[in-house]
């Protein structure tokens, strides 16, 4: 495309990913994409207009080869993402290029990644539960259709495993489209996920988009917006429900922090960018339930040093309808998924939404587990024998509930040797109710470990070889 002379600029300075460009006459607006270098491979997004002739932009690609005096072309528009039926089963980078070594994309449109959230008039106010097939989540912290759930945890406690399990379960259960957005994650995880989803046969209803760890902060900062543009197409144009999985939203904040620092903004508390709340809201507010469909989002949130008072964790919490907190202590005890039932919560867990029976049962489970936590210190110092018979029964119930809430995953079959299980909400509630009624008082704890429905516990106890290869120790 031939560009008129006012749309040509000259590079004034290059400082890492920050590029200053001088234009004569026409000055490109904020968010305009500029191109420079051989074959115009270097992509720069305008973030500030410094004066009447200069703009400052952040490079979305490496800046090797860029030098002062080089010509820069104004593309005349913002960063675009591909949308259309044909993007399903494909893997993209932030620029909409396919990175899965498949034939080129055909029959699609380009749309701006910068879009306004749906108006209040279009939003749906109906609250519906979104079942996952994972017992502990469906019983204690039900997810909302069209809502946002956060997976909080430090490094290595199982956030990515839980996300991939949810993709597997939901593509099978809900006939919608899944979009996986990898922000600043390892390329190994993307490649493994692509292979697993292909093997599971769920790729035809899935789109993947990655801004990898090694890419410049500008690319990592924009990949979430590109994923949302794709999700909005399926919700608004095809009127389908969309499951948007983000791994990891902290890396989005981190990329924003890097961009802010490179742009010379004064940092706020703990070195975060002063505009963190605004940037996160621009992304999160686009995830909504409308009259045409819903975008349900599950976001992994890395918590720096397991500190939940960190500004990144606090700002993310404020957008979520459910918080799933992963515990390093439970992971070390072999209780997978390592979800902390007392720290995790959901705004959906009310009698009006989930029903009286489910609500009462969830409250009783929380009460039992909370009392067990209080008794742990006494058990550690004096032993279980010093407790009253009522407290001993409560401890037995709590420990059986903890083990019942473990679940073998489809995505970890190759590591554990245990077949994955999908458990309906009714079966999970039934199992919890029967454990609280002491129906399994005489069944060993290990029989409830890594099973699906509660009836498997009796079979496991009767069989000679219960699945206790990795059972947590009976005495804590």
XYZ file of C-alpha atoms in Angstrom:
476
model
C 0.000 0.000 0.000
C 1.525 3.329 -1.032
C 1.628 5.835 1.804
C 1.489 9.606 1.240
C 4.525 11.624 2.328
C 2.977 13.050 5.570
C 2.606 9.462 6.821
C 6.370 8.889 6.629
C 8.423 9.492 9.772
C 12.071 9.404 10.799
C 13.490 7.534 13.844
C 14.935 10.093 16.291
C 16.054 7.755 19.104
C 15.948 4.070 20.103
C 16.173 3.131 23.795
C 15.519 -0.592 24.139
C 11.876 -1.055 23.150
C 11.096 2.685 23.282
C 11.319 4.504 19.946
C 10.897 8.262 19.323
C 9.815 9.196 15.766
C 9.551 12.626 14.117
C 6.769 13.331 11.612
C 6.380 16.408 9.404
C 2.798 17.677 9.406
C 0.489 14.725 10.211
C 1.009 13.190 13.682
C -0.333 9.623 14.135
C -2.998 9.226 16.886
C -2.426 7.149 20.058
C -2.521 3.327 19.449
C -1.592 3.717 15.758
C 0.721 0.967 14.464
C 3.916 2.108 12.721
C 6.241 -0.121 10.707
C 9.983 0.157 10.048
C 13.070 -1.816 9.035
C 13.609 -4.456 6.360
C 10.258 -5.597 4.926
C 8.655 -3.416 7.627
C 9.123 -6.198 10.156
C 9.613 -3.909 13.157
C 6.176 -2.982 14.582
C 5.806 0.036 16.887
C 2.622 1.175 18.673
C 2.236 4.901 19.427
C 1.702 5.498 23.162
C 2.406 9.242 23.508
C 2.573 12.427 21.425
C 5.568 14.325 22.842
C 5.110 17.601 20.907
C 3.815 18.879 17.550
C 6.275 16.738 15.591
C 7.336 13.751 17.741
C 5.620 10.598 18.960
C 6.904 7.978 21.367
C 6.045 4.350 20.774
C 6.762 0.924 22.207
C 8.115 -1.770 19.884
C 6.011 -4.967 19.755
C 8.895 -6.807 18.047
C 12.657 -6.873 18.800
C 14.365 -3.624 17.732
C 17.606 -5.134 16.378
C 18.581 -3.305 13.211
C 16.585 -0.164 14.014
C 18.705 3.011 13.906
C 18.359 6.803 13.930
C 17.402 8.333 10.612
C 15.507 5.229 9.431
C 12.154 5.734 7.663
C 8.976 4.736 9.504
C 5.616 4.122 7.767
C 2.274 4.941 9.383
C -0.129 2.002 8.860
C -3.083 4.365 9.399
C -4.784 2.189 12.024
C -4.425 0.278 15.305
C -3.208 -3.282 15.945
C -5.606 -5.796 14.348
C -6.649 -9.355 15.216
C -8.156 -11.942 12.808
C -11.780 -13.029 13.404
C -14.025 -15.518 11.621
C -15.147 -19.153 11.683
C -11.814 -20.297 10.210
C -9.698 -19.145 13.202
C -10.913 -22.147 15.239
C -8.344 -24.920 15.830
C -5.516 -22.479 15.032
C -2.668 -20.968 17.057
C -1.732 -17.268 16.694
C 0.770 -14.673 17.844
C -0.170 -11.120 18.899
C -0.136 -9.885 15.244
C -2.614 -12.535 14.081
C 0.043 -14.639 12.311
C -0.526 -18.408 12.528
C 2.271 -20.211 14.411
C 1.071 -23.828 14.160
C 2.776 -24.729 10.825
C -0.629 -25.367 9.225
C -1.786 -23.897 5.845
C -2.384 -20.101 5.731
C -5.659 -18.754 7.121
C -8.463 -18.069 4.614
C -11.843 -16.313 4.722
C -11.451 -14.052 7.773
C -11.670 -10.366 8.755
C -9.370 -8.042 10.686
C -10.686 -6.141 13.723
C -9.063 -3.601 16.049
C -7.846 -5.008 19.389
C -8.953 -1.752 21.088
C -12.703 -2.071 21.605
C -15.140 -0.624 24.152
C -16.819 -2.978 26.664
C -20.518 -3.764 26.041
C -22.935 -1.076 27.251
C -24.917 -1.630 30.456
C -28.132 -1.925 28.410
C -26.723 -4.984 26.569
C -25.466 -6.798 29.650
C -27.404 -9.702 31.113
C -28.230 -9.590 34.834
C -29.197 -13.249 35.154
C -26.917 -15.337 37.400
C -26.253 -18.902 36.259
C -23.814 -21.508 37.568
C -21.133 -22.851 35.231
C -20.299 -26.475 36.202
C -16.738 -27.748 35.706
C -16.896 -31.427 36.718
C -14.293 -30.762 39.457
C -15.842 -31.621 42.841
C -14.253 -29.042 45.146
C -14.952 -26.153 42.728
C -18.577 -27.050 41.951
C -19.469 -27.660 45.623
C -17.629 -24.877 47.487
C -16.861 -22.131 44.931
C -19.274 -22.459 41.973
C -18.292 -20.455 38.891
C -20.578 -17.948 37.175
C -21.586 -18.173 33.513
C -20.288 -14.949 32.016
C -18.264 -14.247 35.149
C -14.582 -14.047 35.951
C -12.838 -16.584 38.168
C -9.269 -16.268 39.378
C -6.843 -19.117 40.055
C -4.452 -17.723 42.658
C -1.213 -19.384 43.626
C 2.551 -19.135 43.728
C 4.912 -20.965 41.382
C 4.462 -24.714 40.958
C 1.177 -25.311 42.820
C -0.832 -26.417 39.760
C -2.495 -23.368 38.119
C -1.763 -24.441 34.527
C -2.761 -28.084 35.201
C -6.114 -26.936 36.612
C -6.692 -24.642 33.593
C -5.970 -27.410 31.076
C -8.280 -29.782 32.979
C -11.068 -27.197 32.811
C -10.583 -26.826 29.035
C -10.820 -30.601 28.674
C -13.994 -30.850 30.802
C -15.765 -27.802 29.446
C -15.262 -28.432 25.748
C -16.861 -31.817 26.388
C -19.737 -30.450 28.527
C -20.554 -27.013 27.058
C -20.915 -26.696 23.300
C -19.086 -23.372 23.132
C -15.744 -22.076 21.948
C -12.634 -22.055 24.134
C -9.958 -19.407 23.693
C -6.637 -19.942 25.436
C -4.561 -16.801 25.875
C -0.972 -17.354 27.019
C 0.521 -14.128 28.379
C 4.242 -14.311 29.098
C 4.222 -18.083 29.566
C 6.778 -20.699 28.575
C 6.725 -21.854 24.941
C 6.917 -25.464 26.236
C 3.476 -25.045 27.889
C 1.929 -23.773 24.655
C 3.338 -26.637 22.605
C 2.237 -29.253 25.185
C -1.268 -27.757 25.423
C -1.645 -27.761 21.616
C -0.591 -31.438 21.448
C -2.876 -32.463 24.355
C -5.911 -30.635 22.947
C -5.304 -32.194 19.517
C -5.062 -35.659 21.066
C -8.231 -35.081 23.135
C -10.116 -34.038 19.973
C -11.213 -30.653 21.354
C -9.083 -28.479 19.032
C -11.903 -27.863 16.449
C -13.695 -25.658 19.008
C -10.620 -23.927 20.331
C -8.411 -20.927 19.474
C -4.967 -20.342 20.987
C -3.064 -17.079 21.081
C 0.348 -16.618 22.681
C 2.619 -13.762 23.690
C 5.551 -15.766 24.950
C 7.936 -15.040 27.805
C 10.816 -14.095 25.475
C 8.792 -11.548 23.475
C 9.063 -7.782 24.094
C 6.787 -6.327 26.818
C 4.650 -4.516 24.209
C 3.612 -7.836 22.618
C 2.827 -9.437 26.001
C 0.830 -6.345 26.956
C -1.413 -6.513 23.852
C -1.997 -10.266 23.475
C -4.862 -10.196 26.018
C -6.663 -7.496 24.006
C -6.250 -9.549 20.807
C -7.728 -12.650 22.529
C -10.728 -10.611 23.727
C -11.394 -9.308 20.208
C -11.614 -12.951 19.033
C -13.868 -13.862 21.997
C -16.176 -10.894 21.269
C -16.578 -12.067 17.664
C -17.846 -15.502 18.782
C -20.125 -13.945 21.430
C -21.608 -11.111 19.327
C -21.483 -12.369 15.713
C -21.917 -16.133 16.166
C -23.938 -15.785 19.403
C -22.060 -18.567 21.151
C -20.821 -18.963 24.688
C -17.073 -18.498 25.003
C -14.689 -19.825 27.631
C -11.657 -17.536 27.840
C -8.681 -18.953 29.711
C -5.887 -16.542 30.569
C -2.539 -17.873 31.751
C -1.280 -15.658 33.399
C -2.972 -12.315 34.164
C -0.063 -11.298 36.434
C 2.203 -11.365 33.365
C -0.140 -8.802 31.747
C 0.349 -6.500 34.748
C 4.089 -7.230 34.658
C 4.287 -6.340 30.942
C 2.419 -3.094 31.699
C 4.937 -2.397 34.456
C 7.821 -2.873 32.002
C 6.173 -0.645 29.369
C 5.463 2.032 31.990
C 9.076 1.963 33.192
C 10.434 2.158 29.637
C 8.127 5.121 28.926
C 9.614 6.929 31.935
C 6.513 7.008 34.173
C 7.023 7.369 37.926
C 6.383 3.952 39.555
C 3.859 3.556 42.395
C 3.885 1.077 45.303
C 6.297 -1.896 44.930
C 7.379 -0.627 41.496
C 3.996 -1.169 39.795
C 2.840 1.263 37.120
C 0.619 4.148 38.337
C -2.006 3.193 35.702
C -2.299 -0.493 36.721
C -5.951 -0.248 37.876
C -7.047 1.435 34.630
C -5.138 -0.979 32.373
C -6.547 -4.037 34.142
C -10.104 -2.614 34.081
C -9.905 -1.925 30.320
C -9.190 -5.610 29.787
C -11.516 -7.111 32.435
C -14.607 -4.995 31.666
C -14.762 -6.424 28.139
C -15.378 -9.889 29.639
C -19.160 -9.840 30.065
C -22.462 -11.688 29.784
C -24.696 -10.033 27.127
C -28.061 -10.694 25.453
C -26.296 -12.616 22.638
C -23.931 -14.842 24.630
C -21.421 -14.951 27.453
C -17.655 -14.793 27.814
C -16.782 -16.821 30.913
C -13.207 -16.212 31.967
C -10.878 -18.255 34.134
C -7.614 -16.498 34.850
C -4.490 -17.888 36.462
C -2.946 -15.303 38.788
C 0.632 -15.733 39.929
C 0.922 -14.341 43.463
C 4.438 -12.943 44.055
C 6.032 -14.677 47.070
C 2.557 -16.062 48.010
C 1.685 -12.544 49.295
C -2.040 -11.855 48.801
C -1.611 -8.195 49.826
C 0.519 -7.578 46.721
C -1.134 -4.778 44.628
C -1.353 -7.062 41.552
C -3.350 -9.693 43.501
C -5.530 -7.050 45.239
C -6.461 -5.285 41.967
C -7.239 -8.608 40.259
C -9.429 -9.791 43.197
C -11.729 -6.771 42.757
C -12.839 -7.933 39.267
C -13.640 -11.557 40.106
C -16.894 -13.342 40.952
C -14.980 -16.394 42.233
C -11.502 -16.820 43.705
C -9.842 -20.237 43.682
C -6.791 -20.114 45.950
C -4.159 -22.818 45.545
C -2.237 -23.786 48.662
C 1.408 -24.881 48.725
C 0.744 -26.767 51.989
C -2.026 -28.876 50.434
C 0.161 -29.539 47.382
C 2.963 -30.779 49.694
C 0.437 -33.134 51.377
C -0.488 -34.618 47.972
C -4.063 -33.238 48.088
C -4.616 -32.386 44.401
C -6.182 -30.158 43.141
C -4.393 -28.169 45.868
C -7.309 -25.766 46.404
C -7.638 -24.174 49.844
C -11.373 -24.542 50.622
C -11.355 -21.893 53.374
C -9.520 -19.140 51.485
C -11.390 -19.705 48.208
C -14.796 -18.098 47.716
C -17.553 -17.402 45.192
C -20.273 -14.764 44.973
C -22.521 -17.466 43.467
C -22.626 -19.496 46.707
C -25.946 -18.052 47.919
C -29.251 -19.916 48.529
C -31.002 -17.887 45.798
C -28.575 -19.045 43.086
C -27.376 -22.546 44.043
C -30.418 -23.603 46.089
C -30.999 -24.194 49.812
C -29.620 -27.753 49.960
C -26.342 -26.928 48.151
C -25.828 -23.769 50.231
C -26.475 -25.495 53.580
C -24.168 -28.377 52.631
C -21.349 -26.036 51.544
C -21.644 -24.088 54.824
C -21.496 -27.305 56.868
C -18.424 -28.501 54.931
C -16.646 -25.157 55.524
C -17.561 -25.259 59.224
C -16.240 -28.831 59.582
C -12.957 -28.007 57.797
C -12.511 -24.762 59.792
C -12.984 -26.572 63.125
C -10.508 -29.262 62.016
C -7.952 -26.536 61.226
C -8.373 -25.161 64.771
C -7.920 -28.637 66.289
C -4.722 -29.374 64.317
C -2.514 -27.594 66.881
C -3.979 -29.615 69.758
C -3.527 -32.859 67.776
C 0.115 -31.928 67.019
C 0.880 -31.257 70.711
C -1.259 -33.785 72.605
C -2.319 -36.357 70.037
C -5.719 -37.376 68.669
C -6.529 -39.442 71.803
C -6.824 -36.301 73.960
C -9.782 -34.987 71.963
C -13.395 -35.555 73.024
C -15.324 -38.260 71.102
C -17.322 -35.529 69.299
C -14.121 -33.778 68.177
C -12.594 -37.100 67.070
C -15.650 -37.730 64.885
C -15.372 -34.215 63.446
C -11.681 -34.784 62.592
C -12.529 -38.096 60.901
C -15.253 -36.411 58.813
C -12.979 -33.496 57.861
C -10.102 -35.779 56.816
C -12.464 -37.903 54.699
C -13.889 -34.763 53.069
C -10.359 -33.524 52.279
C -9.543 -36.802 50.567
C -12.890 -36.962 48.759
C -12.156 -33.508 47.290
C -9.025 -34.864 45.570
C -9.688 -35.928 41.996
C -7.698 -37.695 39.257
C -7.387 -35.424 36.198
C -7.552 -36.414 32.536
C -4.596 -34.144 31.761
C -2.338 -35.840 34.349
C -3.106 -39.479 33.492
C 0.365 -39.987 31.999
C 2.025 -38.832 35.249
C -0.196 -40.453 37.898
C -1.317 -43.613 36.120
C -4.874 -42.890 37.388
C -7.776 -42.523 34.951
C -9.298 -39.018 34.905
C -12.765 -38.577 36.412
C -15.556 -36.096 35.669
C -18.060 -35.785 38.545
C -21.484 -34.139 38.229
C -22.595 -31.592 40.824
C -25.359 -33.900 42.090
C -22.895 -36.779 42.626
C -20.417 -34.475 44.396
C -23.125 -33.098 46.737
C -24.410 -36.586 47.423
C -20.889 -37.776 48.352
C -20.314 -34.862 50.740
C -23.701 -35.376 52.394
C -23.036 -39.079 52.977
C -19.571 -38.384 54.457
C -21.055 -35.759 56.827
C -23.691 -38.330 57.915
C -20.802 -40.677 58.916
C -21.770 -43.292 56.333
C -18.055 -43.836 55.588
C -16.907 -43.867 59.218
C -15.583 -47.438 58.922
C -14.036 -46.956 55.469
C -10.280 -46.181 55.575
C -9.346 -42.587 54.651
C -7.131 -43.735 51.792
C -10.142 -45.326 50.040
C -11.580 -41.825 49.476
C -8.337 -40.493 48.008
C -8.209 -39.815 44.215
C -11.642 -41.184 43.367
C -14.562 -39.821 41.350
C -17.979 -40.531 42.931
C -18.192 -41.582 46.584
C -19.417 -45.107 45.684
C -15.931 -45.856 44.361
C -14.628 -45.606 47.960
C -16.356 -48.833 49.037
C -15.100 -50.657 45.929
C -11.603 -49.262 46.601
C -11.712 -50.354 50.257
C -12.791 -53.876 49.265
C -10.222 -54.231 46.479
C -6.793 -55.509 47.391
C -4.979 -52.604 45.744
C -6.592 -49.233 46.494
C -5.158 -46.218 44.563
C -2.854 -45.275 47.415
C 0.479 -44.951 45.553
C 0.611 -41.264 46.402
C -1.767 -41.165 49.374
C -0.934 -38.505 51.968
C 0.187 -39.883 55.313
C -2.643 -40.737 57.718
C -0.907 -39.029 60.659
C -0.160 -35.336 60.165
